[in-house]
Amino acid sequence: MSMATTSVIRSVSATTIQSCSSSQVGSCSTTRGSSPALHSSASKSSRLGNQRDKGLLVQIRARNVPPKQGRGSNAKKAAAQGIQRRMRGQDSDLDAGWTQVVSSDELTPGKNKAIIHNNAGYILVQRDETIFSIEANCTVCKFPVIEGKISEEEEGNLSIRCPLCHSKFSLKDGAVMEYCPKDGPLSWIVGTLKDKTSPATAKVYPARISKSGRVYVRFIGGF
């Protein structure tokens, strides 16, 4: 071997030894036989793996943390519960059997109000602070009495008149106060058909407006 060749080999060996760090001999490309590009790729994969692990840990912690409530939500909830307790206290004089049907704001002075309870129709009639409830259809001709005329009778009793046959019923106890008077064409026809039929009392139900402005009806039984 010539001296020039020996000098080149020594120069290459010295350069290779200097490129390997004494603390990272295992990462040396000539020792491991791997290139710097492969070493860089492995480092990136390691960093990506650590990031995925951290992201997964954050997701697991997020699942175990309850959602934060909006500002003031607890105060609003407490206020709503307080209102409900006060309204229950105002209605505490009502015993079992009363059913809330509407609020007093839904009633129009001088106008009857139709309601539905258990697939049956009823009519609410309000006069001043007093409210009445009667079945929705006339017991004589089965016509709806929602548009029936309200009249004041003796001793302050109120009555409702059927718009079709003109039969009149007491709102106090449902008694028939006038039966098919035949004072009009339709009333005369119905009265003629019902000449041999006994009048049937209408069912009325106790009703009242509570201190909180809720309208209650006792549908049990009826008069």
CSV table of N, CA and C in Angstrom, one decimal, residues 5-159:
chain,number,residue,atom,x,y,z
A,5,THR,N,-2.1,6.5,-0.1
A,5,THR,CA,-3.3,5.7,0.3
A,5,THR,C,-3.5,5.6,1.7
A,6,THR,N,-2.3,5.3,2.5
A,6,THR,CA,-2.4,5.2,3.9
A,6,THR,C,-2.8,6.5,4.5
A,7,SER,N,-2.3,7.6,4.0
A,7,SER,CA,-2.7,9.0,4.6
A,7,SER,C,-4.1,9.3,4.4
A,8,VAL,N,-4.7,8.9,3.3
A,8,VAL,CA,-6.2,9.1,3.0
A,8,VAL,C,-7.0,8.4,4.0
A,9,ILE,N,-6.6,7.0,4.2
A,9,ILE,CA,-7.4,6.2,5.2
A,9,ILE,C,-7.4,6.8,6.6
A,10,ARG,N,-6.2,7.2,7.0
A,10,ARG,CA,-6.1,7.8,8.3
A,10,ARG,C,-6.9,9.1,8.5
A,11,SER,N,-6.9,9.9,7.4
A,11,SER,CA,-7.7,11.1,7.4
A,11,SER,C,-9.2,10.8,7.6
A,12,VAL,N,-9.7,9.8,6.8
A,12,VAL,CA,-11.2,9.5,6.8
A,12,VAL,C,-11.5,8.9,8.2
A,13,SER,N,-10.6,8.1,8.8
A,13,SER,CA,-10.9,7.5,10.1
A,13,SER,C,-11.0,8.5,11.2
A,14,ALA,N,-10.1,9.5,11.1
A,14,ALA,CA,-10.1,10.6,12.1
A,14,ALA,C,-11.4,11.4,12.0
A,15,THR,N,-11.8,11.7,10.8
A,15,THR,CA,-13.1,12.5,10.6
A,15,THR,C,-14.3,11.7,11.1
A,16,THR,N,-14.3,10.4,10.9
A,16,THR,CA,-15.4,9.6,11.4
A,16,THR,C,-15.5,9.5,12.9
A,17,ILE,N,-14.3,9.4,13.6
A,17,ILE,CA,-14.3,9.3,15.0
A,17,ILE,C,-14.7,10.6,15.6
A,18,GLN,N,-14.3,11.8,15.0
A,18,GLN,CA,-14.7,13.1,15.5
A,18,GLN,C,-16.2,13.3,15.4
A,19,SER,N,-16.9,12.8,14.4
A,19,SER,CA,-18.3,13.0,14.2
A,19,SER,C,-19.2,12.3,15.2
A,20,CYS,N,-18.6,11.3,16.0
A,20,CYS,CA,-19.3,10.6,17.0
A,20,CYS,C,-19.1,11.2,18.3
A,21,SER,N,-20.1,11.6,19.0
A,21,SER,CA,-20.0,12.2,20.4
A,21,SER,C,-19.7,11.1,21.3
A,22,SER,N,-18.8,11.4,22.3
A,22,SER,CA,-18.5,10.4,23.3
A,22,SER,C,-19.6,10.0,24.2
A,23,SER,N,-20.7,10.9,24.4
A,23,SER,CA,-21.8,10.6,25.2
A,23,SER,C,-22.9,9.9,24.4
A,24,GLN,N,-22.8,9.9,23.0
A,24,GLN,CA,-23.9,9.4,22.2
A,24,GLN,C,-23.3,8.4,21.2
A,25,VAL,N,-22.5,7.5,21.6
A,25,VAL,CA,-21.8,6.6,20.8
A,25,VAL,C,-22.8,5.7,20.0
A,26,GLY,N,-23.9,5.4,20.8
A,26,GLY,CA,-25.0,4.5,20.2
A,26,GLY,C,-25.7,5.1,19.0
A,27,SER,N,-25.6,6.5,18.9
A,27,SER,CA,-26.3,7.2,17.8
A,27,SER,C,-25.4,7.5,16.6
A,28,CYS,N,-24.2,7.1,16.7
A,28,CYS,CA,-23.2,7.3,15.6
A,28,CYS,C,-23.7,6.6,14.4
A,29,SER,N,-23.6,7.2,13.2
A,29,SER,CA,-24.1,6.6,12.0
A,29,SER,C,-23.2,5.5,11.6
A,30,THR,N,-21.9,5.6,11.8
A,30,THR,CA,-21.0,4.5,11.3
A,30,THR,C,-21.0,3.4,12.3
A,31,THR,N,-21.3,3.6,13.6
A,31,THR,CA,-21.4,2.5,14.5
A,31,THR,C,-22.6,1.7,14.4
A,32,ARG,N,-23.8,2.4,14.2
A,32,ARG,CA,-25.1,1.8,14.0
A,32,ARG,C,-25.4,1.4,12.6
A,33,GLY,N,-24.8,2.1,11.7
A,33,GLY,CA,-25.1,1.8,10.3
A,33,GLY,C,-26.3,2.6,9.8
A,34,SER,N,-26.8,3.6,10.6
A,34,SER,CA,-28.0,4.3,10.2
A,34,SER,C,-27.6,5.7,9.8
A,35,SER,N,-28.4,6.3,8.9
A,35,SER,CA,-28.1,7.6,8.4
A,35,SER,C,-28.7,8.7,9.4
A,36,PRO,N,-28.2,10.0,9.3
A,36,PRO,CA,-28.8,11.1,10.1
A,36,PRO,C,-30.3,11.3,9.8
A,37,ALA,N,-30.7,11.0,8.6
A,37,ALA,CA,-32.1,11.3,8.3
A,37,ALA,C,-33.0,10.3,9.0
A,38,LEU,N,-32.6,9.0,9.2
A,38,LEU,CA,-33.4,8.1,9.9
A,38,LEU,C,-33.5,8.4,11.4
A,39,HIS,N,-32.3,8.9,11.9
A,39,HIS,CA,-32.3,9.4,13.3
A,39,HIS,C,-33.3,10.5,13.6
A,40,SER,N,-33.3,11.5,12.7
A,40,SER,CA,-34.3,12.6,12.8
A,40,SER,C,-35.7,12.2,12.7
A,41,SER,N,-36.0,11.2,11.8
A,41,SER,CA,-37.4,10.7,11.7
A,41,SER,C,-37.8,10.0,13.0
A,42,ALA,N,-36.9,9.2,13.6
A,42,ALA,CA,-37.2,8.6,14.9
A,42,ALA,C,-37.5,9.6,16.0
A,43,SER,N,-36.8,10.7,16.0
A,43,SER,CA,-37.0,11.7,17.0
A,43,SER,C,-38.4,12.3,16.8
A,44,LYS,N,-38.8,12.6,15.6
A,44,LYS,CA,-40.1,13.2,15.3
A,44,LYS,C,-41.2,12.3,15.7
A,45,SER,N,-41.0,11.0,15.4
A,45,SER,CA,-42.1,10.0,15.8
A,45,SER,C,-42.2,10.0,17.3
A,46,SER,N,-41.1,10.1,18.0
A,46,SER,CA,-41.2,10.0,19.5
A,46,SER,C,-41.9,11.3,20.0
A,47,ARG,N,-41.6,12.4,19.4
A,47,ARG,CA,-42.3,13.7,19.9
A,47,ARG,C,-43.8,13.6,19.6
A,48,LEU,N,-44.2,13.1,18.4
A,48,LEU,CA,-45.6,13.0,18.0
A,48,LEU,C,-46.3,12.0,19.0
A,49,GLY,N,-45.6,10.9,19.4
A,49,GLY,CA,-46.2,9.9,20.3
A,49,GLY,C,-46.5,10.6,21.6
A,50,ASN,N,-45.5,11.4,22.1
A,50,ASN,CA,-45.7,12.1,23.4
A,50,ASN,C,-46.9,13.1,23.3
A,51,GLN,N,-47.0,13.8,22.2
A,51,GLN,CA,-48.1,14.7,22.0
A,51,GLN,C,-49.5,14.0,22.0
A,52,ARG,N,-49.5,12.8,21.3
A,52,ARG,CA,-50.8,12.0,21.3
A,52,ARG,C,-51.2,11.6,22.8
A,53,ASP,N,-50.2,11.1,23.5
A,53,ASP,CA,-50.4,10.7,24.9
A,53,ASP,C,-50.9,11.8,25.7
A,54,LYS,N,-50.4,13.0,25.6
A,54,LYS,CA,-50.8,14.2,26.3
A,54,LYS,C,-52.3,14.5,25.9
A,55,GLY,N,-52.5,14.5,24.6
A,55,GLY,CA,-53.9,14.8,24.2
A,55,GLY,C,-54.9,13.8,24.7
A,56,LEU,N,-54.6,12.5,24.7
A,56,LEU,CA,-55.5,11.5,25.3
A,56,LEU,C,-55.7,11.7,26.8
A,57,LEU,N,-54.7,12.1,27.5
A,57,LEU,CA,-54.8,12.4,28.9
A,57,LEU,C,-55.7,13.6,29.2
A,58,VAL,N,-55.6,14.6,28.3
A,58,VAL,CA,-56.5,15.8,28.5
A,58,VAL,C,-58.0,15.4,28.2
A,59,GLN,N,-58.2,14.5,27.2
A,59,GLN,CA,-59.6,14.1,26.9
A,59,GLN,C,-60.2,13.3,28.0
A,60,ILE,N,-59.4,12.4,28.6
A,60,ILE,CA,-59.9,11.6,29.8
A,60,ILE,C,-60.2,12.5,30.9
A,61,ARG,N,-59.4,13.5,31.2
A,61,ARG,CA,-59.7,14.4,32.3
A,61,ARG,C,-60.9,15.2,32.0
A,62,ALA,N,-61.1,15.6,30.8
A,62,ALA,CA,-62.3,16.4,30.4
A,62,ALA,C,-63.6,15.6,30.6
A,63,ARG,N,-63.5,14.3,30.3
A,63,ARG,CA,-64.7,13.5,30.5
A,63,ARG,C,-65.2,13.5,32.0
A,64,ASN,N,-64.2,13.5,32.9
A,64,ASN,CA,-64.5,13.3,34.3
A,64,ASN,C,-64.8,14.6,35.0
A,65,VAL,N,-64.7,15.8,34.3
A,65,VAL,CA,-65.0,17.1,34.9
A,65,VAL,C,-66.4,17.5,34.4
A,66,PRO,N,-67.3,17.8,35.4
A,66,PRO,CA,-68.7,18.2,35.0
A,66,PRO,C,-68.7,19.5,34.3
A,67,PRO,N,-69.6,19.7,33.4
A,67,PRO,CA,-69.7,21.0,32.6
A,67,PRO,C,-69.9,22.2,33.6
A,68,LYS,N,-69.2,23.3,33.2
A,68,LYS,CA,-69.4,24.5,34.1
A,68,LYS,C,-70.7,25.1,33.8
A,69,GLN,N,-71.4,25.6,34.8
A,69,GLN,CA,-72.7,26.3,34.6
A,69,GLN,C,-72.4,27.7,34.3
A,70,GLY,N,-73.4,28.3,33.6
A,70,GLY,CA,-73.2,29.7,33.2
A,70,GLY,C,-73.3,30.6,34.4
A,71,ARG,N,-72.8,31.8,34.3
A,71,ARG,CA,-72.8,32.7,35.4
A,71,ARG,C,-74.2,33.1,35.8
A,72,GLY,N,-74.5,33.0,37.0
A,72,GLY,CA,-75.8,33.3,37.6
A,72,GLY,C,-76.9,32.2,37.5
A,73,SER,N,-76.5,31.0,36.9
A,73,SER,CA,-77.5,30.0,36.8
A,73,SER,C,-78.0,29.5,38.1
A,74,ASN,N,-77.1,29.4,39.1
A,74,ASN,CA,-77.6,28.9,40.4
A,74,ASN,C,-78.5,29.9,41.0
A,75,ALA,N,-78.3,31.2,40.9
A,75,ALA,CA,-79.1,32.2,41.4
A,75,ALA,C,-80.5,32.2,40.7
A,76,LYS,N,-80.5,32.0,39.4
A,76,LYS,CA,-81.8,31.9,38.7
A,76,LYS,C,-82.6,30.7,39.1
A,77,LYS,N,-81.9,29.6,39.3
A,77,LYS,CA,-82.6,28.3,39.7
A,77,LYS,C,-83.2,28.5,41.1
A,78,ALA,N,-82.4,29.1,42.0
A,78,ALA,CA,-82.9,29.4,43.4
A,78,ALA,C,-84.1,30.3,43.4
A,79,ALA,N,-84.1,31.3,42.5
A,79,ALA,CA,-85.2,32.3,42.5
A,79,ALA,C,-86.5,31.6,42.0
A,80,ALA,N,-86.3,30.7,41.0
A,80,ALA,CA,-87.5,30.0,40.4
A,80,ALA,C,-88.1,29.1,41.5
A,81,GLN,N,-87.2,28.4,42.2
A,81,GLN,CA,-87.7,27.5,43.3
A,81,GLN,C,-88.4,28.3,44.4
A,82,GLY,N,-87.9,29.5,44.7
A,82,GLY,CA,-88.5,30.3,45.7
A,82,GLY,C,-89.9,30.7,45.3
A,83,ILE,N,-90.1,31.1,44.0
A,83,ILE,CA,-91.4,31.5,43.5
A,83,ILE,C,-92.3,30.3,43.6
A,84,GLN,N,-91.9,29.1,43.2
A,84,GLN,CA,-92.8,27.9,43.3
A,84,GLN,C,-93.2,27.7,44.7
A,85,ARG,N,-92.3,27.8,45.6
A,85,ARG,CA,-92.6,27.6,47.1
A,85,ARG,C,-93.7,28.6,47.5
A,86,ARG,N,-93.5,29.9,47.1
A,86,ARG,CA,-94.5,30.9,47.6
A,86,ARG,C,-95.8,30.6,47.0
A,87,MET,N,-95.9,30.2,45.7
A,87,MET,CA,-97.2,30.0,45.1
A,87,MET,C,-97.8,28.8,45.7
A,88,ARG,N,-97.0,27.7,46.0
A,88,ARG,CA,-97.6,26.6,46.7
A,88,ARG,C,-98.2,27.0,48.0
A,89,GLY,N,-97.5,27.9,48.7
A,89,GLY,CA,-98.0,28.4,50.0
A,89,GLY,C,-99.3,29.1,49.9
A,90,GLN,N,-99.4,29.9,48.8
A,90,GLN,CA,-100.6,30.7,48.6
A,90,GLN,C,-101.8,29.8,48.2
A,91,ASP,N,-101.5,28.6,47.7
A,91,ASP,CA,-102.6,27.7,47.3
A,91,ASP,C,-102.8,26.6,48.3
A,92,SER,N,-102.2,26.7,49.5
A,92,SER,CA,-102.2,25.7,50.5
A,92,SER,C,-103.6,25.4,51.1
A,93,ASP,N,-104.5,26.4,50.9
A,93,ASP,CA,-105.8,26.2,51.4
A,93,ASP,C,-106.7,25.2,50.5
A,94,LEU,N,-106.1,24.8,49.4
A,94,LEU,CA,-106.8,23.9,48.5
A,94,LEU,C,-106.5,22.5,48.9
A,95,ASP,N,-107.5,21.7,49.2
A,95,ASP,CA,-107.3,20.3,49.5
A,95,ASP,C,-107.2,19.4,48.3
A,96,ALA,N,-107.0,18.1,48.5
A,96,ALA,CA,-106.9,17.2,47.3
A,96,ALA,C,-108.2,17.2,46.5
A,97,GLY,N,-108.1,17.0,45.2
A,97,GLY,CA,-109.2,16.9,44.3
A,97,GLY,C,-109.4,18.1,43.4
A,98,TRP,N,-108.7,19.2,43.7
A,98,TRP,CA,-108.7,20.3,42.8
A,98,TRP,C,-107.7,20.2,41.7
A,99,THR,N,-108.1,20.6,40.5
A,99,THR,CA,-107.2,20.5,39.4
A,99,THR,C,-107.0,21.9,38.8
A,100,GLN,N,-105.8,22.3,38.6
A,100,GLN,CA,-105.6,23.6,38.0
A,100,GLN,C,-105.8,23.5,36.5
A,101,VAL,N,-106.6,24.4,35.9
A,101,VAL,CA,-107.0,24.4,34.5
A,101,VAL,C,-106.4,25.5,33.7
A,102,VAL,N,-106.5,26.7,34.2
A,102,VAL,CA,-105.9,27.9,33.6
A,102,VAL,C,-105.4,28.9,34.6
A,103,SER,N,-104.9,30.0,34.2
A,103,SER,CA,-104.6,31.1,35.1
A,103,SER,C,-105.6,32.2,34.9
A,104,SER,N,-105.8,33.0,35.9
A,104,SER,CA,-106.8,34.1,35.8
A,104,SER,C,-106.5,35.0,34.6
A,105,ASP,N,-105.3,35.1,34.2
A,105,ASP,CA,-104.9,36.0,33.1
A,105,ASP,C,-105.5,35.5,31.8
A,106,GLU,N,-105.9,34.2,31.7
A,106,GLU,CA,-106.5,33.7,30.5
A,106,GLU,C,-108.0,33.9,30.4
A,107,LEU,N,-108.6,34.4,31.4
A,107,LEU,CA,-110.0,34.7,31.4
A,107,LEU,C,-110.3,36.1,30.9
A,108,THR,N,-111.3,36.2,30.1
A,108,THR,CA,-111.7,37.5,29.5
A,108,THR,C,-113.0,37.9,30.2
A,109,PRO,N,-113.1,39.1,30.8
A,109,PRO,CA,-114.4,39.5,31.4
A,109,PRO,C,-115.5,39.5,30.4
A,110,GLY,N,-116.6,38.9,30.9
A,110,GLY,CA,-117.8,38.9,30.0
A,110,GLY,C,-117.8,37.8,28.9
A,111,LYS,N,-116.8,37.0,28.9
A,111,LYS,CA,-116.7,35.9,27.9
A,111,LYS,C,-116.4,34.6,28.5
A,112,ASN,N,-117.2,33.6,28.1
A,112,ASN,CA,-117.0,32.2,28.6
A,112,ASN,C,-115.7,31.6,28.1
A,113,LYS,N,-115.1,30.7,28.9
A,113,LYS,CA,-113.9,30.1,28.5
A,113,LYS,C,-114.1,28.6,28.4
A,114,ALA,N,-113.7,28.0,27.3
A,114,ALA,CA,-113.8,26.5,27.1
A,114,ALA,C,-112.5,25.9,27.6
A,115,ILE,N,-112.6,24.8,28.3
A,115,ILE,CA,-111.4,24.0,28.7
A,115,ILE,C,-111.7,22.5,28.4
A,116,ILE,N,-110.6,21.7,28.4
A,116,ILE,CA,-110.6,20.3,28.2
A,116,ILE,C,-110.0,19.6,29.4
A,117,HIS,N,-110.6,18.6,29.9
A,117,HIS,CA,-110.0,17.8,31.0
A,117,HIS,C,-110.4,16.4,30.8
A,118,ASN,N,-109.4,15.5,30.6
A,118,ASN,CA,-109.6,14.1,30.4
A,118,ASN,C,-110.6,13.8,29.2
A,119,ASN,N,-110.3,14.5,28.1
A,119,ASN,CA,-111.1,14.4,26.9
A,119,ASN,C,-112.5,14.8,27.0
A,120,ALA,N,-112.8,15.6,28.0
A,120,ALA,CA,-114.2,16.1,28.2
A,120,ALA,C,-114.2,17.6,28.2
A,121,GLY,N,-115.2,18.2,27.6
A,121,GLY,CA,-115.3,19.7,27.6
A,121,GLY,C,-116.1,20.3,28.7
A,122,TYR,N,-115.6,21.5,29.1
A,122,TYR,CA,-116.3,22.3,30.2
A,122,TYR,C,-116.2,23.7,29.8
A,123,ILE,N,-117.1,24.5,30.5
A,123,ILE,CA,-117.2,25.9,30.3
A,123,ILE,C,-116.9,26.6,31.6
A,124,LEU,N,-116.0,27.6,31.6
A,124,LEU,CA,-115.8,28.5,32.7
A,124,LEU,C,-116.5,29.8,32.5
A,125,VAL,N,-117.2,30.2,33.6
A,125,VAL,CA,-118.0,31.5,33.5
A,125,VAL,C,-117.6,32.3,34.7
A,126,GLN,N,-117.0,33.5,34.5
A,126,GLN,CA,-116.6,34.3,35.6
A,126,GLN,C,-117.4,35.6,35.7
A,127,ARG,N,-117.8,35.9,36.9
A,127,ARG,CA,-118.5,37.1,37.2
A,127,ARG,C,-117.9,37.7,38.5
A,128,ASP,N,-117.2,38.8,38.3
A,128,ASP,CA,-116.5,39.5,39.3
A,128,ASP,C,-115.4,38.5,39.9
A,129,GLU,N,-115.5,38.2,41.2
A,129,GLU,CA,-114.5,37.3,41.8
A,129,GLU,C,-115.0,35.9,41.9
A,130,THR,N,-116.2,35.6,41.3
A,130,THR,CA,-116.8,34.3,41.4
A,130,THR,C,-116.6,33.6,40.0
A,131,ILE,N,-116.3,32.3,40.0
A,131,ILE,CA,-116.2,31.6,38.8
A,131,ILE,C,-117.0,30.3,38.9
A,132,PHE,N,-117.6,29.9,37.8
A,132,PHE,CA,-118.4,28.7,37.7
A,132,PHE,C,-117.9,27.8,36.6
A,133,SER,N,-118.2,26.5,36.7
A,133,SER,CA,-117.8,25.5,35.7
A,133,SER,C,-119.0,24.6,35.4
A,134,ILE,N,-119.3,24.4,34.2
A,134,ILE,CA,-120.4,23.6,33.7
A,134,ILE,C,-120.0,22.8,32.5
A,135,GLU,N,-120.7,21.6,32.3
A,135,GLU,CA,-120.3,20.8,31.2
A,135,GLU,C,-120.6,21.6,29.9
A,136,ALA,N,-119.8,21.3,28.9
A,136,ALA,CA,-119.7,22.1,27.7
A,136,ALA,C,-121.0,22.0,26.8
A,137,ASN,N,-121.7,20.9,26.8
A,137,ASN,CA,-122.8,20.8,25.9
A,137,ASN,C,-124.2,20.8,26.6
A,138,CYS,N,-125.2,21.3,25.9
A,138,CYS,CA,-126.5,21.4,26.5
A,138,CYS,C,-127.0,19.9,26.6
A,139,THR,N,-127.7,19.7,27.8
A,139,THR,CA,-128.2,18.3,28.0
A,139,THR,C,-129.5,18.0,27.2
A,140,VAL,N,-130.0,19.1,26.6
A,140,VAL,CA,-131.3,18.9,25.9
A,140,VAL,C,-131.0,18.5,24.4
A,141,CYS,N,-130.2,19.4,23.8
A,141,CYS,CA,-129.9,19.2,22.3
A,141,CYS,C,-128.4,18.9,22.0
A,142,LYS,N,-127.6,18.8,23.0
A,142,LYS,CA,-126.2,18.5,22.9
A,142,LYS,C,-125.4,19.6,22.2
A,143,PHE,N,-126.0,20.7,22.0
A,143,PHE,CA,-125.3,21.8,21.3
A,143,PHE,C,-124.3,22.5,22.3
A,144,PRO,N,-123.1,22.9,21.9
A,144,PRO,CA,-122.2,23.6,22.8
A,144,PRO,C,-122.7,24.9,23.3
A,145,VAL,N,-122.5,25.2,24.6
A,145,VAL,CA,-123.0,26.4,25.2
A,145,VAL,C,-121.9,27.4,25.5
A,146,ILE,N,-120.8,27.3,24.8
A,146,ILE,CA,-119.7,28.2,24.9
A,146,ILE,C,-120.2,29.7,24.6
A,147,GLU,N,-121.1,29.8,23.7
A,147,GLU,CA,-121.6,31.2,23.4
A,147,GLU,C,-122.9,31.4,24.1
A,148,GLY,N,-123.3,30.6,25.1
A,148,GLY,CA,-124.5,30.8,25.8
A,148,GLY,C,-124.6,32.2,26.5
A,149,LYS,N,-125.8,32.7,26.6
A,149,LYS,CA,-126.0,34.0,27.3
A,149,LYS,C,-126.1,33.8,28.8
A,150,ILE,N,-125.4,34.6,29.5
A,150,ILE,CA,-125.4,34.6,31.0
A,150,ILE,C,-126.4,35.6,31.5
A,151,SER,N,-127.2,35.2,32.4
A,151,SER,CA,-128.2,36.1,33.0
A,151,SER,C,-128.2,36.0,34.5
A,152,GLU,N,-128.6,37.1,35.1
A,152,GLU,CA,-128.8,37.0,36.6
A,152,GLU,C,-130.2,36.8,37.0
A,153,GLU,N,-130.4,35.7,37.8
A,153,GLU,CA,-131.7,35.3,38.2
A,153,GLU,C,-132.0,35.9,39.6
A,154,GLU,N,-133.1,35.3,40.2
A,154,GLU,CA,-133.4,35.8,41.5
A,154,GLU,C,-132.4,35.3,42.5
A,155,GLU,N,-132.3,36.1,43.6
A,155,GLU,CA,-131.3,35.8,44.7
A,155,GLU,C,-129.9,35.8,44.2
A,156,GLY,N,-129.6,36.5,43.1
A,156,GLY,CA,-128.3,36.6,42.6
A,156,GLY,C,-127.7,35.4,41.9
A,157,ASN,N,-128.6,34.4,41.6
A,157,ASN,CA,-128.1,33.2,40.9
A,157,ASN,C,-127.9,33.5,39.4
A,158,LEU,N,-126.9,32.9,38.8
A,158,LEU,CA,-126.7,33.1,37.4
A,158,LEU,C,-127.1,31.9,36.6
A,159,SER,N,-127.5,32.1,35.4
A,159,SER,CA,-127.9,31.0,34.5
A,159,SER,C,-127.2,31.2,33.1
